Coordinates of C-alpha atoms and ligand atoms in Angstrom, one line a residue:
M321 CA 12.4 -106.7 -49.6
F322 CA 11.0 -104.5 -52.2
E323 CA 11.6 -100.8 -52.2
M324 CA 11.4 -98.0 -54.7
A325 CA 11.7 -94.3 -54.4
T326 CA 10.5 -92.2 -57.3
K327 CA 12.3 -89.2 -55.9
V328 CA 14.8 -89.3 -53.2
H329 CA 16.4 -86.2 -51.7
D330 CA 18.3 -84.7 -54.6
E331 CA 18.4 -87.9 -56.7
R332 CA 20.8 -86.2 -59.2
R333 CA 23.5 -86.1 -56.5
Q334 CA 23.4 -89.7 -55.3
G335 CA 26.9 -91.2 -55.5
E336 CA 28.3 -87.9 -56.6
A337 CA 32.1 -87.9 -56.5
F338 CA 33.3 -84.9 -54.6
A339 CA 36.2 -82.5 -55.1
P340 CA 36.4 -78.7 -54.9
N341 CA 35.6 -76.9 -58.1
I342 CA 38.3 -74.3 -57.6
P343 CA 41.8 -75.5 -58.6
D344 CA 43.8 -76.2 -55.4
S345 CA 47.4 -75.2 -55.6
K346 CA 48.4 -76.9 -52.3
E347 CA 50.8 -79.9 -52.5
Y348 CA 49.3 -83.0 -51.0
K349 CA 51.0 -86.2 -49.8
R350 CA 48.0 -88.4 -50.8
R351 CA 44.7 -88.1 -52.5
F352 CA 41.2 -89.1 -51.3
Y353 CA 38.1 -89.8 -53.3
I354 CA 34.7 -89.5 -51.6
E355 CA 31.2 -90.4 -52.9
S356 CA 28.1 -89.5 -51.0
Y357 CA 24.6 -91.1 -50.8
G358 CA 21.4 -90.2 -49.0
C359 CA 20.3 -86.9 -47.5
S360 CA 21.8 -83.4 -47.6
M361 CA 23.2 -84.0 -44.1
N362 CA 25.5 -86.7 -45.6
F363 CA 26.7 -84.3 -48.4
S364 CA 27.3 -81.7 -45.7
D365 CA 29.2 -84.2 -43.6
S366 CA 31.5 -85.1 -46.5
E367 CA 32.6 -81.5 -46.5
I368 CA 33.6 -81.8 -42.9
V369 CA 35.5 -85.1 -43.7
A370 CA 37.3 -83.2 -46.5
S371 CA 38.3 -80.5 -44.1
I372 CA 39.7 -83.1 -41.6
L373 CA 41.6 -84.9 -44.3
S374 CA 42.9 -81.7 -45.9
D375 CA 44.5 -80.8 -42.5
E376 CA 46.2 -84.2 -42.7
G377 CA 47.7 -83.6 -46.1
F378 CA 45.1 -85.3 -48.2
G379 CA 43.8 -83.6 -51.3
A380 CA 40.5 -84.4 -52.9
T381 CA 40.3 -86.0 -56.4
R382 CA 37.3 -86.7 -58.7
H383 CA 39.3 -89.6 -60.3
L384 CA 39.1 -93.0 -58.6
Q385 CA 42.4 -94.1 -60.3
E386 CA 44.3 -91.2 -58.6
A387 CA 43.0 -92.1 -55.1
D388 CA 45.0 -93.5 -52.2
L389 CA 41.9 -93.5 -50.0
I390 CA 38.4 -94.2 -51.3
L391 CA 35.5 -93.1 -48.9
V392 CA 31.8 -93.9 -49.3
N393 CA 29.5 -91.8 -47.2
T394 CA 26.5 -94.1 -46.9
C395 CA 22.7 -94.0 -46.2
S396 CA 20.6 -96.6 -44.5
I397 CA 17.2 -95.0 -44.8
R398 CA 15.8 -97.6 -47.2
E399 CA 17.2 -101.0 -48.2
K400 CA 17.7 -99.9 -51.8
A401 CA 20.2 -97.2 -50.5
E402 CA 22.3 -99.9 -48.8
Q403 CA 22.2 -102.2 -51.9
T404 CA 23.5 -99.4 -54.0
V405 CA 26.5 -99.0 -51.7
R406 CA 27.2 -102.7 -51.6
K407 CA 27.3 -102.9 -55.4
R408 CA 29.5 -99.9 -55.5
L409 CA 32.0 -101.5 -53.1
T410 CA 32.4 -104.5 -55.4
E411 CA 33.5 -102.1 -58.1
F412 CA 36.4 -101.0 -56.0
R413 CA 37.8 -104.5 -55.6
K414 CA 39.6 -104.4 -58.9
L415 CA 41.3 -101.1 -58.0
K416 CA 42.5 -102.6 -54.8
H417 CA 44.1 -105.5 -56.6
Q418 CA 45.9 -103.1 -58.9
K419 CA 47.1 -100.9 -56.0
P420 CA 47.4 -102.9 -52.7
S421 CA 48.2 -99.7 -50.6
L422 CA 44.7 -98.3 -51.5
L423 CA 42.5 -97.9 -48.5
V424 CA 38.7 -98.1 -48.6
G425 CA 36.5 -96.6 -45.9
V426 CA 32.8 -96.7 -45.2
L427 CA 31.3 -93.7 -43.5
G428 CA 27.9 -92.6 -42.3
C429 CA 24.7 -94.4 -41.4
M430 CA 25.5 -97.8 -42.9
A431 CA 28.8 -97.8 -41.0
E432 CA 26.9 -97.0 -37.8
R433 CA 24.2 -99.6 -38.4
L434 CA 26.5 -102.5 -39.2
K435 CA 29.6 -101.6 -37.2
S436 CA 32.4 -104.2 -37.2
K437 CA 30.1 -106.6 -39.0
F438 CA 30.8 -104.5 -42.1
L439 CA 34.5 -105.6 -42.0
E440 CA 33.4 -109.3 -41.9
E441 CA 30.9 -108.9 -44.7
E442 CA 33.0 -106.7 -47.0
K443 CA 36.5 -107.9 -46.9
L444 CA 38.0 -105.1 -48.9
V445 CA 36.9 -102.4 -46.4
D446 CA 39.7 -101.0 -44.2
L447 CA 37.8 -98.4 -42.2
V448 CA 34.3 -98.2 -40.7
V449 CA 33.5 -94.8 -39.3
G450 CA 30.1 -93.5 -37.9
P451 CA 28.8 -90.0 -38.3
D452 CA 30.0 -88.7 -34.9
A453 CA 33.6 -90.2 -35.2
Y454 CA 35.1 -88.3 -38.2
R455 CA 37.7 -86.6 -36.0
S456 CA 39.2 -90.0 -35.5
L457 CA 39.8 -90.6 -39.2
P458 CA 43.5 -89.5 -39.3
G459 CA 44.3 -92.0 -36.5
L460 CA 42.4 -94.8 -38.1
I461 CA 44.1 -94.2 -41.4
L462 CA 47.5 -94.4 -39.8
G463 CA 46.5 -97.7 -38.3
A464 CA 45.1 -99.0 -41.6
D465 CA 48.4 -98.1 -43.3
D466 CA 50.0 -100.5 -40.9
G467 CA 47.4 -103.2 -41.9
Q468 CA 45.1 -102.6 -38.9
K469 CA 41.5 -102.4 -39.8
G470 CA 39.8 -99.5 -38.0
V471 CA 36.3 -99.1 -36.6
N472 CA 34.9 -96.1 -34.7
V473 CA 31.1 -95.9 -34.5
L474 CA 30.8 -94.2 -31.1
L475 CA 27.8 -91.9 -31.1
S476 CA 28.2 -88.7 -29.1
R477 CA 25.9 -86.5 -27.1
E478 CA 28.0 -83.4 -27.9
E479 CA 29.7 -83.7 -31.3
T480 CA 28.5 -81.0 -33.7
Y481 CA 31.8 -80.4 -35.6
A482 CA 31.1 -76.7 -34.8
D483 CA 34.8 -75.6 -35.0
I484 CA 35.5 -77.3 -38.4
S485 CA 35.3 -75.2 -41.5
P486 CA 33.9 -77.4 -44.2
V487 CA 35.8 -77.7 -47.5
R488 CA 33.1 -76.9 -50.0
L489 CA 32.9 -79.7 -52.5
N490 CA 31.2 -79.6 -55.9
S491 CA 29.9 -76.2 -55.0
N492 CA 28.4 -73.8 -57.5
G493 CA 29.8 -71.0 -55.3
I494 CA 26.3 -69.7 -54.8
T495 CA 24.4 -72.1 -52.5
A496 CA 25.8 -74.0 -49.5
Y497 CA 24.6 -76.3 -46.7
V498 CA 25.2 -75.3 -43.1
S499 CA 24.5 -78.0 -40.5
I500 CA 22.8 -76.5 -37.4
M501 CA 22.1 -79.7 -35.4
R502 CA 22.7 -83.4 -35.5
G503 CA 20.8 -86.5 -34.6
C504 CA 17.1 -87.0 -33.9
N505 CA 15.0 -87.8 -30.8
N506 CA 11.8 -88.4 -32.5
M507 CA 11.7 -92.2 -32.9
C508 CA 9.3 -92.3 -35.8
S509 CA 8.7 -96.1 -35.9
F510 CA 9.8 -96.6 -39.5
C511 CA 13.0 -94.7 -39.3
V512 CA 16.6 -95.8 -38.7
V513 CA 18.0 -92.3 -38.2
P514 CA 17.8 -92.1 -34.4
F515 CA 19.9 -95.3 -34.3
T516 CA 22.4 -94.2 -36.9
R517 CA 22.8 -90.6 -36.0
G518 CA 22.2 -90.6 -32.3
R519 CA 20.6 -88.1 -29.9
E520 CA 19.6 -84.7 -31.1
R521 CA 22.1 -81.8 -30.3
S522 CA 22.1 -78.3 -31.5
R523 CA 25.2 -76.4 -32.7
D524 CA 26.5 -73.3 -31.1
P525 CA 24.8 -70.3 -32.8
E526 CA 27.9 -68.2 -32.9
S527 CA 29.7 -70.8 -35.0
I528 CA 26.6 -71.1 -37.3
I529 CA 26.5 -67.3 -37.8
K530 CA 30.2 -67.2 -38.4
E531 CA 30.0 -69.9 -41.0
C532 CA 27.1 -68.2 -42.8
R533 CA 28.8 -64.9 -42.7
D534 CA 32.1 -66.4 -44.1
L535 CA 30.1 -68.0 -46.9
F536 CA 28.5 -64.6 -47.7
N537 CA 31.8 -62.9 -47.7
A538 CA 33.1 -65.5 -50.1
G539 CA 30.4 -64.7 -52.6
Y540 CA 27.7 -67.3 -51.6
K541 CA 24.1 -66.0 -51.8
E542 CA 22.1 -68.8 -50.3
V543 CA 22.5 -71.0 -47.2
T544 CA 20.3 -74.0 -46.3
L545 CA 20.3 -74.6 -42.6
L546 CA 20.3 -78.4 -42.1
G547 CA 19.0 -80.7 -39.4
Q548 CA 16.7 -83.8 -39.2
N549 CA 14.2 -81.6 -37.3
V550 CA 15.3 -78.0 -37.5
D551 CA 12.3 -76.7 -35.6
S552 CA 13.6 -78.3 -32.4
Y553 CA 16.9 -76.4 -32.6
Y554 CA 17.5 -75.2 -29.1
W555 CA 20.7 -73.7 -27.7
T556 CA 21.3 -72.8 -24.1
G557 CA 25.1 -72.6 -24.0
A558 CA 25.0 -75.4 -21.5
L559 CA 24.5 -79.1 -22.1
P560 CA 21.4 -80.6 -20.6
S561 CA 22.0 -82.7 -17.5
K562 CA 21.1 -86.4 -17.7
E563 CA 17.6 -85.6 -16.7
G564 CA 17.4 -83.2 -19.6
K565 CA 17.2 -80.2 -17.3
I566 CA 19.3 -77.1 -17.9
D567 CA 20.9 -75.0 -15.2
A568 CA 19.1 -71.7 -15.0
Q569 CA 22.3 -69.7 -14.7
F570 CA 23.2 -70.7 -18.3
L571 CA 20.0 -69.2 -19.9
P572 CA 20.7 -66.3 -22.3
P573 CA 19.6 -62.7 -22.2
L574 CA 16.2 -61.1 -23.1
T575 CA 17.0 -59.7 -26.5
L576 CA 18.0 -63.1 -27.9
L577 CA 15.0 -65.0 -27.0
T578 CA 11.6 -66.2 -27.6
G579 CA 10.1 -66.4 -24.1
E580 CA 7.9 -69.0 -22.6
N581 CA 5.7 -66.1 -21.3
N582 CA 5.9 -64.4 -24.6
P583 CA 4.4 -66.5 -27.4
Q584 CA 5.3 -63.9 -30.0
P585 CA 8.8 -63.8 -31.2
L586 CA 10.9 -60.9 -29.9
L587 CA 12.3 -60.6 -33.4
M588 CA 15.3 -58.7 -32.2
Q589 CA 14.0 -55.2 -32.4
D590 CA 15.8 -54.6 -29.1
A591 CA 19.0 -55.3 -30.9
G592 CA 18.3 -52.5 -33.3
N593 CA 17.6 -54.9 -36.2
N594 CA 21.3 -55.1 -36.6
S595 CA 23.1 -58.4 -37.1
D596 CA 26.3 -57.1 -35.6
T597 CA 24.7 -55.9 -32.4
L598 CA 22.9 -59.1 -32.1
I599 CA 25.9 -61.3 -32.8
S600 CA 28.0 -59.4 -30.4
E601 CA 25.4 -59.9 -27.7
V602 CA 25.3 -63.6 -28.4
S603 CA 29.1 -63.7 -28.4
A604 CA 29.3 -61.8 -25.1
W605 CA 26.7 -64.0 -23.5
L606 CA 28.3 -67.2 -24.8
S607 CA 31.8 -66.2 -23.7
S608 CA 30.9 -65.3 -20.2
P609 CA 31.3 -68.2 -17.7
T610 CA 27.8 -67.9 -16.3
G611 CA 26.1 -66.9 -19.5
G612 CA 26.2 -63.1 -19.3
D613 CA 25.9 -60.3 -16.7
G614 CA 23.9 -62.2 -14.2
T615 CA 20.6 -61.1 -15.8
S616 CA 19.7 -64.7 -16.4
G617 CA 16.9 -65.6 -18.8
A618 CA 15.5 -67.7 -16.0
K619 CA 14.9 -64.6 -13.9
L620 CA 13.2 -63.0 -16.9
G621 CA 11.1 -66.0 -17.5
M622 CA 12.8 -66.5 -20.9
G623 CA 13.7 -69.6 -22.9
A624 CA 16.7 -70.3 -25.0
I625 CA 17.8 -69.6 -28.5
T626 CA 15.2 -71.3 -30.6
F627 CA 15.0 -72.0 -34.3
A628 CA 13.1 -68.7 -34.9
S629 CA 15.7 -66.6 -33.2
L630 CA 18.5 -68.4 -35.1
L631 CA 16.7 -67.8 -38.4
E632 CA 16.5 -64.2 -37.6
M633 CA 20.2 -63.9 -36.7
V634 CA 21.1 -65.5 -40.0
A635 CA 18.7 -63.3 -41.9
L636 CA 20.3 -60.2 -40.5
I637 CA 23.7 -61.1 -41.9
S638 CA 22.7 -59.4 -45.2
P639 CA 19.4 -58.9 -47.2
Q640 CA 21.4 -60.3 -50.1
L641 CA 21.9 -63.7 -48.4
R642 CA 18.9 -66.0 -48.9
I643 CA 18.1 -68.5 -46.2
R644 CA 16.4 -71.9 -46.6
F645 CA 16.1 -74.8 -44.1
S646 CA 15.3 -78.4 -44.0
T647 CA 13.5 -80.4 -42.5
S648 CA 10.6 -79.2 -40.5
H649 CA 8.6 -81.6 -38.4
P650 CA 4.8 -80.7 -38.5
K651 CA 4.6 -81.1 -34.7
D652 CA 7.4 -78.6 -34.0
I653 CA 7.1 -75.8 -36.5
T654 CA 5.9 -72.8 -34.5
D655 CA 4.2 -69.5 -35.3
D656 CA 7.4 -67.8 -34.2
V657 CA 9.2 -69.5 -37.1
L658 CA 6.4 -68.6 -39.5
F659 CA 6.3 -64.9 -38.4
T660 CA 10.1 -64.7 -38.6
M661 CA 9.9 -66.1 -42.2
A662 CA 7.2 -63.6 -43.1
K663 CA 9.2 -60.7 -41.6
Y664 CA 12.3 -61.1 -43.7
D665 CA 12.3 -61.1 -47.5
N666 CA 15.5 -63.1 -47.6
I667 CA 14.1 -66.1 -45.7
C668 CA 12.8 -68.1 -48.6
K669 CA 9.0 -68.8 -48.6
Y670 CA 9.2 -72.5 -48.8
I671 CA 8.7 -75.2 -46.2
H672 CA 9.3 -78.9 -46.5
L673 CA 6.7 -80.4 -44.2
P674 CA 6.8 -84.2 -44.4
L675 CA 3.3 -85.8 -44.1
Q676 CA 4.3 -89.6 -44.3
S677 CA 0.6 -90.6 -44.1
G678 CA -2.8 -88.9 -44.2
S679 CA -4.4 -91.6 -42.0
N680 CA -4.6 -90.9 -38.2
R681 CA -4.4 -94.6 -37.5
I682 CA -1.2 -95.0 -39.5
L683 CA 0.3 -91.7 -38.2
Q684 CA -0.2 -93.1 -34.7
L685 CA 1.6 -96.4 -35.7
M686 CA 4.3 -94.3 -37.2
N687 CA 4.7 -92.4 -33.9
R688 CA 4.5 -89.1 -35.7
S689 CA 2.8 -87.3 -32.8
Y690 CA 0.3 -85.3 -35.0
T691 CA -3.1 -86.0 -36.6
R692 CA -4.2 -85.3 -40.1
E693 CA -6.3 -82.5 -38.7
W694 CA -3.3 -80.9 -36.9
Y695 CA -1.3 -81.3 -40.1
M696 CA -3.9 -79.6 -42.3
A697 CA -4.3 -76.8 -39.8
K698 CA -0.5 -76.3 -40.0
V699 CA -0.8 -76.0 -43.8
D700 CA -3.6 -73.4 -43.3
R701 CA -1.5 -71.5 -40.9
I702 CA 1.4 -71.4 -43.2
R703 CA -0.8 -70.1 -46.0
E704 CA -2.5 -67.6 -43.7
I705 CA 0.8 -66.1 -42.5
M706 CA 2.6 -66.4 -45.9
P707 CA 0.3 -66.6 -48.9
G708 CA 2.1 -68.2 -51.8
C709 CA 4.6 -70.1 -49.6
G710 CA 5.8 -73.3 -51.3
I711 CA 5.1 -76.5 -49.4
S712 CA 6.5 -79.9 -50.1
A713 CA 6.2 -83.3 -48.3
D714 CA 7.6 -86.7 -47.8
I715 CA 5.1 -89.6 -48.2
I716 CA 5.4 -93.3 -47.5
A717 CA 3.1 -95.7 -49.3
G718 CA 2.3 -99.1 -47.8
F719 CA 3.3 -98.8 -44.2
C720 CA 2.4 -101.8 -42.0
T721 CA -1.4 -102.6 -41.9
E722 CA -2.2 -99.7 -44.3
T723 CA -5.7 -100.2 -45.7
E724 CA -7.2 -98.9 -48.9
E725 CA -9.1 -96.3 -46.8
D726 CA -5.8 -95.2 -45.1
H727 CA -4.3 -94.8 -48.5
Q728 CA -7.3 -92.7 -49.7
D729 CA -6.8 -90.5 -46.6
T730 CA -3.3 -89.8 -47.7
L731 CA -4.5 -88.8 -51.2
R732 CA -7.1 -86.5 -49.6
V733 CA -4.5 -84.7 -47.5
M734 CA -2.3 -84.3 -50.6
E735 CA -5.3 -82.8 -52.4
Y736 CA -6.0 -80.5 -49.5
S737 CA -2.3 -79.4 -49.1
E738 CA -1.8 -78.8 -52.8
Y739 CA 1.9 -79.7 -52.5
D740 CA 4.3 -78.1 -55.0
L741 CA 6.5 -81.2 -54.8
S742 CA 6.7 -84.4 -52.9
Y743 CA 9.4 -87.0 -52.1
M744 CA 7.5 -90.3 -52.3
F745 CA 8.6 -93.7 -51.1
F746 CA 7.6 -97.3 -50.6
Y747 CA 7.8 -98.4 -47.0
S748 CA 11.1 -100.3 -46.6
E749 CA 11.4 -102.2 -43.3
R750 CA 14.7 -101.3 -41.5
P751 CA 16.3 -103.6 -39.0
G752 CA 16.1 -102.5 -35.4
T753 CA 13.4 -99.9 -35.9
L754 CA 10.3 -99.8 -33.7
A755 CA 8.1 -100.8 -36.7
Q756 CA 10.4 -103.8 -37.5
R757 CA 10.1 -105.0 -33.8
R758 CA 6.4 -104.3 -33.4
Y759 CA 4.6 -104.7 -36.7
E760 CA 4.5 -107.0 -39.6
D761 CA 5.6 -105.6 -43.0
D762 CA 2.3 -107.0 -44.4
I763 CA 1.5 -105.0 -47.5
P764 CA 2.4 -107.0 -50.6
E765 CA 4.8 -105.5 -53.0
E766 CA 2.4 -105.0 -55.8
I767 CA 0.0 -103.1 -53.6
K768 CA 2.8 -100.8 -52.3
K769 CA 3.7 -100.3 -55.9
R770 CA 0.2 -99.5 -57.0
R771 CA -0.4 -97.1 -54.2
L772 CA 2.9 -95.3 -54.7
Q773 CA 2.0 -94.9 -58.4
Q774 CA -1.3 -93.3 -57.4
I775 CA 0.5 -90.9 -55.1
V776 CA 3.0 -90.1 -57.8
E777 CA 0.2 -89.4 -60.4
L778 CA -1.6 -87.2 -58.0
Q779 CA 1.6 -85.3 -57.1
N780 CA 2.3 -84.8 -60.9
K781 CA -1.1 -83.3 -61.3
L782 CA -0.7 -81.0 -58.2
S783 CA 2.8 -79.9 -59.4
Q784 CA 1.5 -79.1 -62.9
Q785 CA -1.4 -77.2 -61.4
S786 CA 0.9 -75.2 -59.0
N787 CA 3.2 -74.3 -61.8
K788 CA 0.3 -73.2 -64.1
E789 CA -0.8 -70.8 -61.3
D790 CA 2.6 -69.1 -61.5
V791 CA 2.3 -68.3 -65.2
G792 CA 2.0 -64.5 -65.6
K793 CA 3.5 -63.8 -62.2
T794 CA 6.9 -62.2 -61.7
F795 CA 9.4 -63.6 -59.2
T796 CA 12.8 -62.5 -57.9
V797 CA 15.2 -65.3 -59.0
L798 CA 18.7 -66.1 -57.7
I799 CA 20.8 -67.4 -60.7
E800 CA 22.6 -70.6 -59.8
G801 CA 24.2 -71.3 -63.2
D802 CA 23.6 -72.5 -66.7
S803 CA 20.4 -74.4 -67.4
K804 CA 21.1 -78.2 -67.7
K805 CA 19.8 -78.3 -71.3
S806 CA 21.4 -75.2 -72.8
D807 CA 24.2 -72.8 -71.9
K808 CA 22.2 -70.1 -73.6
H809 CA 19.8 -70.2 -70.7
W810 CA 20.2 -69.4 -67.0
M811 CA 18.8 -71.7 -64.3
G812 CA 17.7 -70.1 -61.0
R813 CA 15.3 -70.6 -58.1
T814 CA 12.4 -68.5 -56.8
S815 CA 12.0 -67.9 -53.1
H816 CA 9.3 -70.6 -53.1
N817 CA 11.9 -73.1 -54.4
K818 CA 10.8 -73.5 -58.0
V819 CA 13.4 -74.0 -60.7
I820 CA 13.1 -71.4 -63.4
V821 CA 14.9 -71.3 -66.7
F822 CA 15.2 -68.1 -68.9
P823 CA 17.2 -66.9 -71.8
K824 CA 20.5 -65.1 -71.2
D825 CA 19.4 -61.9 -72.9
T826 CA 21.9 -59.6 -71.2
H827 CA 25.6 -59.9 -70.4
L828 CA 25.1 -58.1 -67.1
L829 CA 24.0 -61.2 -65.2
V830 CA 26.2 -63.8 -63.6
P831 CA 25.6 -66.7 -61.2
G832 CA 24.7 -65.1 -57.9
S833 CA 22.8 -62.2 -59.5
Y834 CA 19.2 -61.6 -58.4
V835 CA 16.8 -60.8 -61.3
D836 CA 13.0 -60.4 -61.7
I837 CA 11.7 -62.9 -64.1
K838 CA 8.2 -63.1 -65.5
V839 CA 6.9 -66.6 -65.9
N840 CA 5.4 -67.2 -69.4
D841 CA 5.2 -71.0 -69.5
C842 CA 5.9 -74.1 -67.5
T843 CA 6.4 -77.8 -67.5
Q844 CA 5.5 -80.1 -64.6
A845 CA 8.9 -79.6 -63.1
T846 CA 10.1 -76.2 -64.3
L847 CA 8.9 -72.6 -64.8
L848 CA 10.0 -70.9 -68.0
G849 CA 10.3 -67.1 -68.1
E850 CA 11.9 -64.0 -69.3
I851 CA 13.5 -60.9 -67.7
A852 CA 10.7 -58.7 -66.5
Ligands
SAM1220 N1 13.7 -85.9 -40.5 C1 13.0 -85.8 -41.6 C2 11.5 -85.8 -41.3 O1 11.1 -86.3 -40.2 O2 10.7 -85.5 -42.1 C3 13.3 -86.7 -42.7 C4 14.3 -87.8 -42.6 S1 14.4 -89.1 -43.7 C5 16.1 -88.9 -44.1 C6 13.6 -88.6 -45.2 C7 12.4 -89.4 -45.5 O3 12.7 -90.7 -45.8 C8 11.4 -89.5 -44.4 O4 10.6 -88.3 -44.3 C9 10.5 -90.6 -44.9 O5 9.5 -90.2 -45.8 C10 11.5 -91.5 -45.6 N2 11.8 -92.7 -44.9 C11 12.3 -92.8 -43.7 N3 12.4 -94.1 -43.3 C12 11.8 -94.8 -44.3 C13 11.5 -96.2 -44.5 N4 11.8 -97.1 -43.6 N5 10.8 -96.6 -45.7 C14 10.5 -95.7 -46.6 N6 10.7 -94.3 -46.5 C15 11.4 -93.9 -45.3
SF4_1221 FE1 13.5 -90.1 -38.8 FE2 11.3 -89.1 -37.7 FE3 13.7 -88.2 -36.9 FE4 12.7 -87.6 -39.4 S1 11.9 -87.0 -37.4 S2 14.8 -88.4 -38.9 S3 11.6 -89.5 -39.9 S4 12.9 -90.3 -36.6

């Protein structure tokens, strides 16, 4: 099977070895080493794993040789991602020979997909743990110490790790991920995620706000709210019944909600635009056994806490805290979300809106539940409500039965949408997916390769064009650290998610400072500027 990605989610971080940047004075019994692959969610999960292990007396190390436990948090999204992990595992074999007590564990999507088969296929592996089973790691490690190989790949309808404070690994101290939901119910036909990460479930908003607030108090200036489909975030305080219905008595109060009968967001004016009032109202409602004072949302004709209301609650923590989110599904992103973004300066004006294909026939085969026309109307709506909003996409070249005309349709939607950035992939057939069961992976490698190349070339042109349009403009930039190429330059990001590099002209700035930068030049990937 042939596969190539020109740009996967944060390519620079694939296989990153994790450990906290701040020196840790605690005494640990043993050390663990963890590498992460795949999407931001996996990187975020590794921080939860670190927290669980730290409570058990394990300290993180960046050095393989120091480790008593090696963990690989894996990705199954494309075949190439799995091959990379397999290759990496063979490299651990020598270490295990040198230190027989060393344990090796495989976490994440590949563990979930292959289950105990992994232990048969990769003899050096001691632990196989799926994304919903990290709480069982300490028990499994104890068993493995006694020579018992351990597998836990149970998927959960409830697990959100809401009560676990992640240990921030490899953090710049300025930006952090906060997971708001897990799993996915969408069943896009090409995608393995619903099988490896289970049913969609949203995390308690109170714990999300608390985590964001704690990060802000610790000096962080930007949080990215994470989920496979953040726009379907939905919290009622009660778990849906088997039929997916929610008991009306658990619905929350008026001020917290976007109502079914009220298509405009309530935007929390009733809470006095004050995060504390709002949060205490959420807390009061959440802690009461029937969900508040009896004034149930059902009686008021209201819905639950939606992504728009959650965004607003996080925005109200402080105007100095920037908020981003990923990923939006075009079918689910609502006007409520767009209006909430427009209302708050600290919600970054950037939306990742995966396209996958610009052909209606292919979109239908992919089970994406939108058409090219719907998608383009969404792009128009974003630009209407937030002129200048950055938009990026995911695109798959060479899905089953894709014709030249389908491919041209994709290029046309790209031209129309004028993406600032795209993550572009060859279709890679994944075992067990709907596409693998229903359709033949019939596009020859060289055609997939050529089409992907055309997509990449067009995106390069669009990125260059988009950056050129920013020359002469001034943006508020959050400084993240030194530029990669020179410690005489700062690197930061604009609200619309463009990387900007500028000289360190003054000593007053530090990572985490906001500064207005005028763009005076650009490359295809970066804006170059100076302090305005
Ligand atoms: N939930 C997100 C969404 O729907 O946009 C993205 C999830 S997935 C981790 C990231 C991207 O990987 C997808 O948007 C898709 O473009 C790509 N992808 C998923 N399955 C793939 C496959 N079988 N072959 C190639 N690319 C794939
Ligand atoms: Fe996969 Fe589709 Fe869910 Fe994204 S929305 S994780 S592509 S099934």
